PDB file of C-alpha atoms in Angstrom:
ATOM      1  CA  UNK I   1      30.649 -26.939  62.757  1.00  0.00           C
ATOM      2  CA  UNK I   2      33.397 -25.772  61.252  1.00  0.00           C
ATOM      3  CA  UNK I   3      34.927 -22.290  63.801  1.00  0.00           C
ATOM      4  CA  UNK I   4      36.388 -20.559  61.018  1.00  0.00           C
ATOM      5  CA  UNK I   5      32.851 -19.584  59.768  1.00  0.00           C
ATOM      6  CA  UNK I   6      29.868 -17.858  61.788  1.00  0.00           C
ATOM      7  CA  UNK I   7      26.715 -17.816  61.305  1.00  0.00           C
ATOM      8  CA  UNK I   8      24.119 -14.898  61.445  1.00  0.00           C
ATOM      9  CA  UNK I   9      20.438 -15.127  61.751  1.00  0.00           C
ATOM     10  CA  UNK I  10      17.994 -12.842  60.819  1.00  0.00           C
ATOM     11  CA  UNK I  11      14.344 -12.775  60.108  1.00  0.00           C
ATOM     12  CA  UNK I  12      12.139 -10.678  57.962  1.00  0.00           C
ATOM     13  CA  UNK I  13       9.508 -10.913  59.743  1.00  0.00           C
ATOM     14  CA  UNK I  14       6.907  -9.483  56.377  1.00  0.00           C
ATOM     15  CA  UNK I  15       7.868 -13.009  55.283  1.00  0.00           C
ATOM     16  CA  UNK I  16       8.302 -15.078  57.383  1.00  0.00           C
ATOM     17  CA  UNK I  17      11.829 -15.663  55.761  1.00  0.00           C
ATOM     18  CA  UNK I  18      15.134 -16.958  57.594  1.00  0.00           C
ATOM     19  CA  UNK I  19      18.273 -15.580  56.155  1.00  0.00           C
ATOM     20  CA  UNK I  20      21.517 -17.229  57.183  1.00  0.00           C
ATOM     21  CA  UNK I  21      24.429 -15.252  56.501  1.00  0.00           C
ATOM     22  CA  UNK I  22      28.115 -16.590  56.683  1.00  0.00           C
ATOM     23  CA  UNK I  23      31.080 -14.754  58.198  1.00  0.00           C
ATOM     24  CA  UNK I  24      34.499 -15.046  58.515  1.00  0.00           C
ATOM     25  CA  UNK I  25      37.174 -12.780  60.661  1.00  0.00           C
ATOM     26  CA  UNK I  26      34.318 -10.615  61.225  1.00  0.00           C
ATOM     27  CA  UNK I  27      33.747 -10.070  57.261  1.00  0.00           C
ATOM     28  CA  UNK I  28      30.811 -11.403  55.897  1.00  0.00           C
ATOM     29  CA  UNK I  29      31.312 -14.116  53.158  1.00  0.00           C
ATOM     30  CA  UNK I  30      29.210 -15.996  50.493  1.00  0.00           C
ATOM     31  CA  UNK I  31      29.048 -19.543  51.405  1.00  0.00           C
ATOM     32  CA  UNK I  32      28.802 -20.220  47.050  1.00  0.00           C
ATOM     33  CA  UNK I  33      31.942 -18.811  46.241  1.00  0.00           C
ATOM     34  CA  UNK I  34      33.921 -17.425  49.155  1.00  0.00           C
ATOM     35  CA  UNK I  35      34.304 -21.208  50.778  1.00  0.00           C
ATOM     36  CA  UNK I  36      36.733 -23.872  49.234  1.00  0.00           C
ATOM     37  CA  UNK I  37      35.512 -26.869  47.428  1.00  0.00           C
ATOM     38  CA  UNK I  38      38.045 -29.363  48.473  1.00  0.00           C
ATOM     39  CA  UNK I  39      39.059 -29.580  52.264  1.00  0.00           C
ATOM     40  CA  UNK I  40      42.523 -31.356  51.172  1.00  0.00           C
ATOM     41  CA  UNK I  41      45.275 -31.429  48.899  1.00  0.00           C
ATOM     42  CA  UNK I  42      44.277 -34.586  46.875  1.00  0.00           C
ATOM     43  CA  UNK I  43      40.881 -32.881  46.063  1.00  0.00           C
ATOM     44  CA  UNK I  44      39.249 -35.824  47.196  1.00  0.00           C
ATOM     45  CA  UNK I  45      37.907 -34.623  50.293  1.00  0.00           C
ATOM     46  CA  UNK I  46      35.195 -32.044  50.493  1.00  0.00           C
ATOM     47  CA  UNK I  47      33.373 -29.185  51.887  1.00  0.00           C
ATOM     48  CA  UNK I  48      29.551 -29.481  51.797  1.00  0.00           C
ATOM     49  CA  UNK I  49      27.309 -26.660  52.857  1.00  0.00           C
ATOM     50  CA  UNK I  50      24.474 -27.989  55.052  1.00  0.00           C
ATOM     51  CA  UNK I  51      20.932 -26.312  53.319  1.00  0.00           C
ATOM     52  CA  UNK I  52      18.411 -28.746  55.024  1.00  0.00           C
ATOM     53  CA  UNK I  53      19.361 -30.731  58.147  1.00  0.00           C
ATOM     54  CA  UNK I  54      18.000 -34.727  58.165  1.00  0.00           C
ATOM     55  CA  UNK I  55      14.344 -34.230  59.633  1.00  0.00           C
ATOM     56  CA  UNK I  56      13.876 -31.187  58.823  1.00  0.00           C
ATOM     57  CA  UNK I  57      10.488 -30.027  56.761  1.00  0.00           C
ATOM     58  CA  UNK I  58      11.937 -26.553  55.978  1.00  0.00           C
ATOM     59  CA  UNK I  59      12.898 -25.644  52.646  1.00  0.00           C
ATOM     60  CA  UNK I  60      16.365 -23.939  52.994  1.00  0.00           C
ATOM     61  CA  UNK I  61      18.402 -23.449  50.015  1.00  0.00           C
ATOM     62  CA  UNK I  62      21.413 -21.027  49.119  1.00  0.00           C
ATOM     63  CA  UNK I  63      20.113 -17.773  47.484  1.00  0.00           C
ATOM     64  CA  UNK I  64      21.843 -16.876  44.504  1.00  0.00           C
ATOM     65  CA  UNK I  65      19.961 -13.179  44.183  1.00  0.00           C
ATOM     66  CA  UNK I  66      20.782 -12.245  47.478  1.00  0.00           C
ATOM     67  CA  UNK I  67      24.032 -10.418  47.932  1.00  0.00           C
ATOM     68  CA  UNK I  68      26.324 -12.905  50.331  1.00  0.00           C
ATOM     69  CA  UNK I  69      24.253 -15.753  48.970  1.00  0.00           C
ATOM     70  CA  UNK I  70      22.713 -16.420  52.380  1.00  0.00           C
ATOM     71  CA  UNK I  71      20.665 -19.812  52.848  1.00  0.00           C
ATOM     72  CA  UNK I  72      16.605 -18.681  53.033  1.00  0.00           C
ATOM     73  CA  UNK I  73      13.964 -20.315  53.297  1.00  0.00           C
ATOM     74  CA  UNK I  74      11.624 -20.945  50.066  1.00  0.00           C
ATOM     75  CA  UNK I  75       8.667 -19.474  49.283  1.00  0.00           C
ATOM     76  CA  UNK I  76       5.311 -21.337  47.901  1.00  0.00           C
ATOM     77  CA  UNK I  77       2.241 -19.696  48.077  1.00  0.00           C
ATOM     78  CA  UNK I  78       2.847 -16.524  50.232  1.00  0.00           C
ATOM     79  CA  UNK I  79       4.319 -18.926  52.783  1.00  0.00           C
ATOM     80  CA  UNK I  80       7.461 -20.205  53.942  1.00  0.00           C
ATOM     81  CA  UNK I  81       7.957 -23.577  52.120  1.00  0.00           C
ATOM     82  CA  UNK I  82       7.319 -26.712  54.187  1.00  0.00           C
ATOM     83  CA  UNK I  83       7.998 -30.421  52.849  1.00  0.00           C
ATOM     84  CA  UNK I  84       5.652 -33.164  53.687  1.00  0.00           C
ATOM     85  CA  UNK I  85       6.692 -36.461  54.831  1.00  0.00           C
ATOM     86  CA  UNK I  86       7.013 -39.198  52.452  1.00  0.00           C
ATOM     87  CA  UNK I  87       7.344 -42.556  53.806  1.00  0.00           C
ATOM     88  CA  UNK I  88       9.745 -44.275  55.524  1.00  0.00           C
ATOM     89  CA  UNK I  89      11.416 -40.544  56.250  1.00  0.00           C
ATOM     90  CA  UNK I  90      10.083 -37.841  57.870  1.00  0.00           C
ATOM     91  CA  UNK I  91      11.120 -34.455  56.672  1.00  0.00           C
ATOM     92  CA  UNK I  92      14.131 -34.581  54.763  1.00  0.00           C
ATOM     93  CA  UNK I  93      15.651 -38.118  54.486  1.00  0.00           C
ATOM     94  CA  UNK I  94      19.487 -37.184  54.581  1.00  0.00           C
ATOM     95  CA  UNK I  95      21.479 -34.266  55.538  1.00  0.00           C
ATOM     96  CA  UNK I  96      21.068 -32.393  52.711  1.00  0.00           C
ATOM     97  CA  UNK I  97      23.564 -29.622  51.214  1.00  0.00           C
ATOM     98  CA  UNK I  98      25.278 -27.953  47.828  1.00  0.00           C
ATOM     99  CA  UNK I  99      29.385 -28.016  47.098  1.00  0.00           C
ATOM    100  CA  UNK I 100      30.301 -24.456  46.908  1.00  0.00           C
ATOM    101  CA  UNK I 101      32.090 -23.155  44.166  1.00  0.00           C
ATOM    102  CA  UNK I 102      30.308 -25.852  41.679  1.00  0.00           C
ATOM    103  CA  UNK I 103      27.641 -24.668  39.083  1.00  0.00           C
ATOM    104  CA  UNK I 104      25.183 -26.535  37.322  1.00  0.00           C
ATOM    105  CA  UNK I 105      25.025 -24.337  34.108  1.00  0.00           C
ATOM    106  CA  UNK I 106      21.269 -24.250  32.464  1.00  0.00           C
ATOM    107  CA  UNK I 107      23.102 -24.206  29.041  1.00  0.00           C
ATOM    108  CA  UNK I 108      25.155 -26.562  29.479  1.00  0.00           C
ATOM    109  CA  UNK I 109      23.211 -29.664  27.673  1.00  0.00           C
ATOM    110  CA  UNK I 110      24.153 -32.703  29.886  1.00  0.00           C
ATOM    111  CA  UNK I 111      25.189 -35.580  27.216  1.00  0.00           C
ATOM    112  CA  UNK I 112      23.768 -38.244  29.517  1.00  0.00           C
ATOM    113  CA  UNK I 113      19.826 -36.540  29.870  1.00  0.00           C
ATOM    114  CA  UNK I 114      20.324 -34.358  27.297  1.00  0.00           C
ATOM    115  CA  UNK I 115      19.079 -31.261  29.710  1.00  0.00           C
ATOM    116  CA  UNK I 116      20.536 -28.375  31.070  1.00  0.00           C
ATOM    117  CA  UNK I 117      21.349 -28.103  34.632  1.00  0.00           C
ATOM    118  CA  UNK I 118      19.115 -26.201  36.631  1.00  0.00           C
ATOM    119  CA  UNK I 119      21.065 -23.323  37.336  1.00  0.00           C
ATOM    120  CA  UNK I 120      22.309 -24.331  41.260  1.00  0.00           C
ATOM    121  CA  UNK I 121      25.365 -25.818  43.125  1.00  0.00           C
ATOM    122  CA  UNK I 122      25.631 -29.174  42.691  1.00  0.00           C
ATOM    123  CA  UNK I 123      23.742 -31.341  45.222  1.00  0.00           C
ATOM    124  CA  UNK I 124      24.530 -33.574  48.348  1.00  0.00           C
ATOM    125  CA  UNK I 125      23.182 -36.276  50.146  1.00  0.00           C
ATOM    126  CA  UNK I 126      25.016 -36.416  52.934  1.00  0.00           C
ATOM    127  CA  UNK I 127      23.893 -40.091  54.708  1.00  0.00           C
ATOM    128  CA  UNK I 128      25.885 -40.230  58.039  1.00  0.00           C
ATOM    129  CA  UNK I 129      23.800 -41.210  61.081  1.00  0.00           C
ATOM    130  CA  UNK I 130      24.392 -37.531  62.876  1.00  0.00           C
ATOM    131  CA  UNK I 131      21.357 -34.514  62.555  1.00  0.00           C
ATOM    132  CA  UNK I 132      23.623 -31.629  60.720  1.00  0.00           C
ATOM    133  CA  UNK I 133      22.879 -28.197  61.786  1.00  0.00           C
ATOM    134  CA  UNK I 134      21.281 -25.602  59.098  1.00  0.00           C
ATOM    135  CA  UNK I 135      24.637 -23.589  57.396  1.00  0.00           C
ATOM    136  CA  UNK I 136      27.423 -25.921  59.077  1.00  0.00           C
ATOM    137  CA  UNK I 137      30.086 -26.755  56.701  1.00  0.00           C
ATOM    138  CA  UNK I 138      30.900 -30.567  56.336  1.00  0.00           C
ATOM    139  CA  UNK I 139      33.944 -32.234  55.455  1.00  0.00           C
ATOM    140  CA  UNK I 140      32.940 -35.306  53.411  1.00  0.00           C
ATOM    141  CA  UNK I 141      33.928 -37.981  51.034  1.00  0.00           C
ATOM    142  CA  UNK I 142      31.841 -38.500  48.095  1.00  0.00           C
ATOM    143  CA  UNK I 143      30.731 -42.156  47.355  1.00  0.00           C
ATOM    144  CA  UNK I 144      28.678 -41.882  44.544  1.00  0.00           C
ATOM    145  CA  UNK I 145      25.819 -40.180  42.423  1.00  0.00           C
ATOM    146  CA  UNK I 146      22.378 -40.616  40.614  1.00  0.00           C
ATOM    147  CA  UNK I 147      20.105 -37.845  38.663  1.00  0.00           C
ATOM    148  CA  UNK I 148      16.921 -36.670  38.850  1.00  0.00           C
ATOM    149  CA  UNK I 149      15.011 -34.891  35.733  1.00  0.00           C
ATOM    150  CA  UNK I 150      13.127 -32.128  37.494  1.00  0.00           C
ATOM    151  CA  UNK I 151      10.872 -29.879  35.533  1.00  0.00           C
ATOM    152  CA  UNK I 152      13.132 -30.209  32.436  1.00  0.00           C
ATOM    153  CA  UNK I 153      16.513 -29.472  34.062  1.00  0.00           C
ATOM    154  CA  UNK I 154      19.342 -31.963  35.163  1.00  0.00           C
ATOM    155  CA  UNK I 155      19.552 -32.454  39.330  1.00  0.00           C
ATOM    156  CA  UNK I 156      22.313 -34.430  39.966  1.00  0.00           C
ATOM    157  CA  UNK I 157      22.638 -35.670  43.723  1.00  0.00           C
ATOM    158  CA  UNK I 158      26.280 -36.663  45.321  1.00  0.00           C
ATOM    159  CA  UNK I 159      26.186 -39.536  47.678  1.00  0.00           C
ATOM    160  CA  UNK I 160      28.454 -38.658  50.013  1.00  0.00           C
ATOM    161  CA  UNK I 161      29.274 -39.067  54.276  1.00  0.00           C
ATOM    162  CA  UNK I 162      30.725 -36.743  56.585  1.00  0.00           C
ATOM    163  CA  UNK I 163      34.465 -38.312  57.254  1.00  0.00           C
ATOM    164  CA  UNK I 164      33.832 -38.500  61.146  1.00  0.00           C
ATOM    165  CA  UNK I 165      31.016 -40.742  60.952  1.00  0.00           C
ATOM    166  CA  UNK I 166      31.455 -44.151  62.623  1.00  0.00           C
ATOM    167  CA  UNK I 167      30.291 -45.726  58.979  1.00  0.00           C
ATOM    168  CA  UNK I 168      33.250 -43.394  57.065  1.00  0.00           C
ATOM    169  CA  UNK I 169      36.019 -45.974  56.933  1.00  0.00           C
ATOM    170  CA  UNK I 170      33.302 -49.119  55.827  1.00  0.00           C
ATOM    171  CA  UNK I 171      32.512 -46.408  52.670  1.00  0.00           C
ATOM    172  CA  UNK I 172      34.288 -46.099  49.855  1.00  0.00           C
ATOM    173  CA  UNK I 173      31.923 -47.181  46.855  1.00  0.00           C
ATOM    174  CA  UNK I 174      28.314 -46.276  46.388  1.00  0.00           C
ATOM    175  CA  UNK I 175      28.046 -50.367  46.580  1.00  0.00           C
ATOM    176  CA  UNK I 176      29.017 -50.258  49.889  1.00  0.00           C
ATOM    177  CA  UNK I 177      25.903 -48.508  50.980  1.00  0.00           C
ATOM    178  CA  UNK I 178      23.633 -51.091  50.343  1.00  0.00           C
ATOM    179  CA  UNK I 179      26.000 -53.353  52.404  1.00  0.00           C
ATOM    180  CA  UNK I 180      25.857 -51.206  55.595  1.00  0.00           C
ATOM    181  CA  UNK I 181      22.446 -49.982  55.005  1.00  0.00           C
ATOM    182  CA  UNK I 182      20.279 -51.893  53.166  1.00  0.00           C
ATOM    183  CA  UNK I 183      17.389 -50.733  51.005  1.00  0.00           C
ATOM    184  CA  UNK I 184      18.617 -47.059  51.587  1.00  0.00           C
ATOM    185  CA  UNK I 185      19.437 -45.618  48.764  1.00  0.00           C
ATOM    186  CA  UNK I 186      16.362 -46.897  46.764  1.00  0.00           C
ATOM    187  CA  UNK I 187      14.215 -45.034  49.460  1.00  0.00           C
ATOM    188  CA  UNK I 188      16.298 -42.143  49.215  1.00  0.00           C
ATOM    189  CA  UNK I 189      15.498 -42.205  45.155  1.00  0.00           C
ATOM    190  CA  UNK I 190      11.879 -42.823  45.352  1.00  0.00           C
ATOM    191  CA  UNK I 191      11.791 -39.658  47.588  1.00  0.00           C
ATOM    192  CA  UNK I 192      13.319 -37.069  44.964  1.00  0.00           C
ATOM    193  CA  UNK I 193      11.157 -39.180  42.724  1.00  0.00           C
ATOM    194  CA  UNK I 194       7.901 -37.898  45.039  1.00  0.00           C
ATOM    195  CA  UNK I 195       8.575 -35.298  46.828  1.00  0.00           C
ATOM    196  CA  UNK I 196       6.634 -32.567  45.013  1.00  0.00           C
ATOM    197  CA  UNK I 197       3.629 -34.322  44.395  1.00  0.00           C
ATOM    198  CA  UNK I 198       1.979 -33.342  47.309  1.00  0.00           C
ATOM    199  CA  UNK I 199       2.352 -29.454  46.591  1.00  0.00           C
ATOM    200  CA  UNK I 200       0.376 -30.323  43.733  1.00  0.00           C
ATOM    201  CA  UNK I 201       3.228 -30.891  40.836  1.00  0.00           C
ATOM    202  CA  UNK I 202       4.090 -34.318  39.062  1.00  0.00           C
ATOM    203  CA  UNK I 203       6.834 -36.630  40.074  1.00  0.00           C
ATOM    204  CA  UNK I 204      10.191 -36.146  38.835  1.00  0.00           C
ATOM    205  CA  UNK I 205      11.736 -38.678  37.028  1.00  0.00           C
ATOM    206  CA  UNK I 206      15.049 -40.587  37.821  1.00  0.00           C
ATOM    207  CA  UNK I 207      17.695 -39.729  35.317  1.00  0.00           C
ATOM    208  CA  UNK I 208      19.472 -43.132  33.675  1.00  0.00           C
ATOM    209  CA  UNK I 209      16.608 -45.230  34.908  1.00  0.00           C
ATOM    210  CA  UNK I 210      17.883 -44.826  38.225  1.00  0.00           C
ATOM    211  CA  UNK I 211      21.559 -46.263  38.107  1.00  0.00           C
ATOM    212  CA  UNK I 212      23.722 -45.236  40.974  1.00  0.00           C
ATOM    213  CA  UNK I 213      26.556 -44.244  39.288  1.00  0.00           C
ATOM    214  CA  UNK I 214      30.480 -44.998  41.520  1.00  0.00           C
ATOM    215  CA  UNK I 215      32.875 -42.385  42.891  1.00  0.00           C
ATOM    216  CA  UNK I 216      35.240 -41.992  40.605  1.00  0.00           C
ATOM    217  CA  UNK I 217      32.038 -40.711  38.155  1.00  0.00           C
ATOM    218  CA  UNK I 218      31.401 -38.244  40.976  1.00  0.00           C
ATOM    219  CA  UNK I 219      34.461 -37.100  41.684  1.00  0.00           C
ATOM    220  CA  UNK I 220      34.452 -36.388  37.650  1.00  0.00           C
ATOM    221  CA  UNK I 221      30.928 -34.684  37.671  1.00  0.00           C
ATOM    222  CA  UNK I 222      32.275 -32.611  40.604  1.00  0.00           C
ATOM    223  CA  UNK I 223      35.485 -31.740  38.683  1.00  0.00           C
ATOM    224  CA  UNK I 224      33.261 -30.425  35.661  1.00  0.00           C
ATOM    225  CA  UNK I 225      31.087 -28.583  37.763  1.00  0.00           C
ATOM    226  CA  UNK I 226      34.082 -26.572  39.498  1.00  0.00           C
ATOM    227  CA  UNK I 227      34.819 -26.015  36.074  1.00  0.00           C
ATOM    228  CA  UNK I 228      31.864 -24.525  35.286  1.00  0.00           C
ATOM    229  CA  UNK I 229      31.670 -22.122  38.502  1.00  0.00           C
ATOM    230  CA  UNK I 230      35.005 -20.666  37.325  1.00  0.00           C
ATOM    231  CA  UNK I 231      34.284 -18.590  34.606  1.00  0.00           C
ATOM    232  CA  UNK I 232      31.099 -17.281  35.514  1.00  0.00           C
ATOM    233  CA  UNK I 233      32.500 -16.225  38.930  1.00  0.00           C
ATOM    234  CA  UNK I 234      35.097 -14.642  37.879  1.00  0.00           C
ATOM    235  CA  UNK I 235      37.587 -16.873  40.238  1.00  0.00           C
ATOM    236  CA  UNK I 236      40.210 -18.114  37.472  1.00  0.00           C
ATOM    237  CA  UNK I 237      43.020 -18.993  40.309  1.00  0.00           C
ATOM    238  CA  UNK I 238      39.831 -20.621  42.705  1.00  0.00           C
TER     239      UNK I 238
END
């Protein structure tokens, strides 16, 4: 985990809810706007908030009501949100996260789907081989990306792996996944395709009939997305 950042956890216990707040020097910060998108000079290199570690069934996203943005748990039902396994993963199938200081603006028609976003950071798939810890920050290269159509809003997911991983240096494309770990990334698709059917809700659909699209398309995508972030945040200079 990175030290510059601590976390605090606290429970409401009316809820059952988990808020994760972030501080720094002993201030507290929002991990949305407060922490830096790129981790180096080239802007190739990244910080990823970790929302959901791989294996995990809890539903822990970044609030954007809550003052400091903590990460919380959802909500379905009256009851802290679980997800169910989907085969061949249990719980979550990657370390999952959002890139602070991106925004996926709902108004903003996407000219590939034709949808607006839906309103969150953009999304990461981080697929290293080590469990991530709920609210650590990542450095990571980003190797690719693919979209899912959920509910009438654009989802796009970054493929991307934590540069200390023992795969890092065999990564560079989004082709080189399926080199190093076969059949992956099709898995990893059919599960955003299926995940919400057993709560009761359709399956989403994958965006572009699936296509993996390379990293120079994500680095692009993540470029926009800053973008985006800027103006409604109020951080020109960010």
């Amino acid at each position: 985990m990175n030290s510059s950042y601590r976390i605090e956890r606290l429970q409401v216990s009316a809820t059952g809810e988990n808020f994760l707040f972030f501080e720094r020097n002993g201030h507290r910060i929002s991990p949305w706007h407060d922490i830096p998108l790129f981790a180096d000079d080239k802007c190739e290199t990244l910080n990823m908030i970790v929302e959901i570690p791989r294996q995990c069934k809890a539903k822990m996203e970044i609030s954007k009501e809550d003052r400091y943005n903590p990460i919380k748990q959802d909500i379905l039902n009256g009851r802290p949100r679980q997800l169910a396994d989907i085969p061949p993963f249990q719980g979550y199938p990657c370390n999952y996260g959002a890139l602070p200081r991106t925004w996926e603006d709902p108004d903003a028609i996407d000219a590939l789907n034709g949808l607006g976003g839906d309103d969150d950071p953009l999304d990461v798939c981080e697929i290293g081989s080590a469990l991530a810890i709920c609210g650590q920050v990542k450095r990571i290269k980003p190797l690719g990306a693919f979209v899912i159509l959920d509910e009438g809003q654009t989802d796009w997911k970054v493929v991307a792996i934590d540069v200390s991983d023992p795969l890092a240096n065999e990564l560079s494309e989004i082709c080189d996944v399926e080199r190093c770990l076969p059949g992956f990334l099709h898995s990893l698709k059919e599960w955003y395709r299926r995940y919400k059917v057993p709560e009761g809700k359709g399956e989403n659909t994958l965006g572009l009939r699936g296509q993996l699209m390379g990293r120079q398309f994500a680095l692009g995508l993540i470029h926009h997305f800053h973008t985006a972030w800027k103006p409604r945040n109020g951080y020109p200079d960010a």
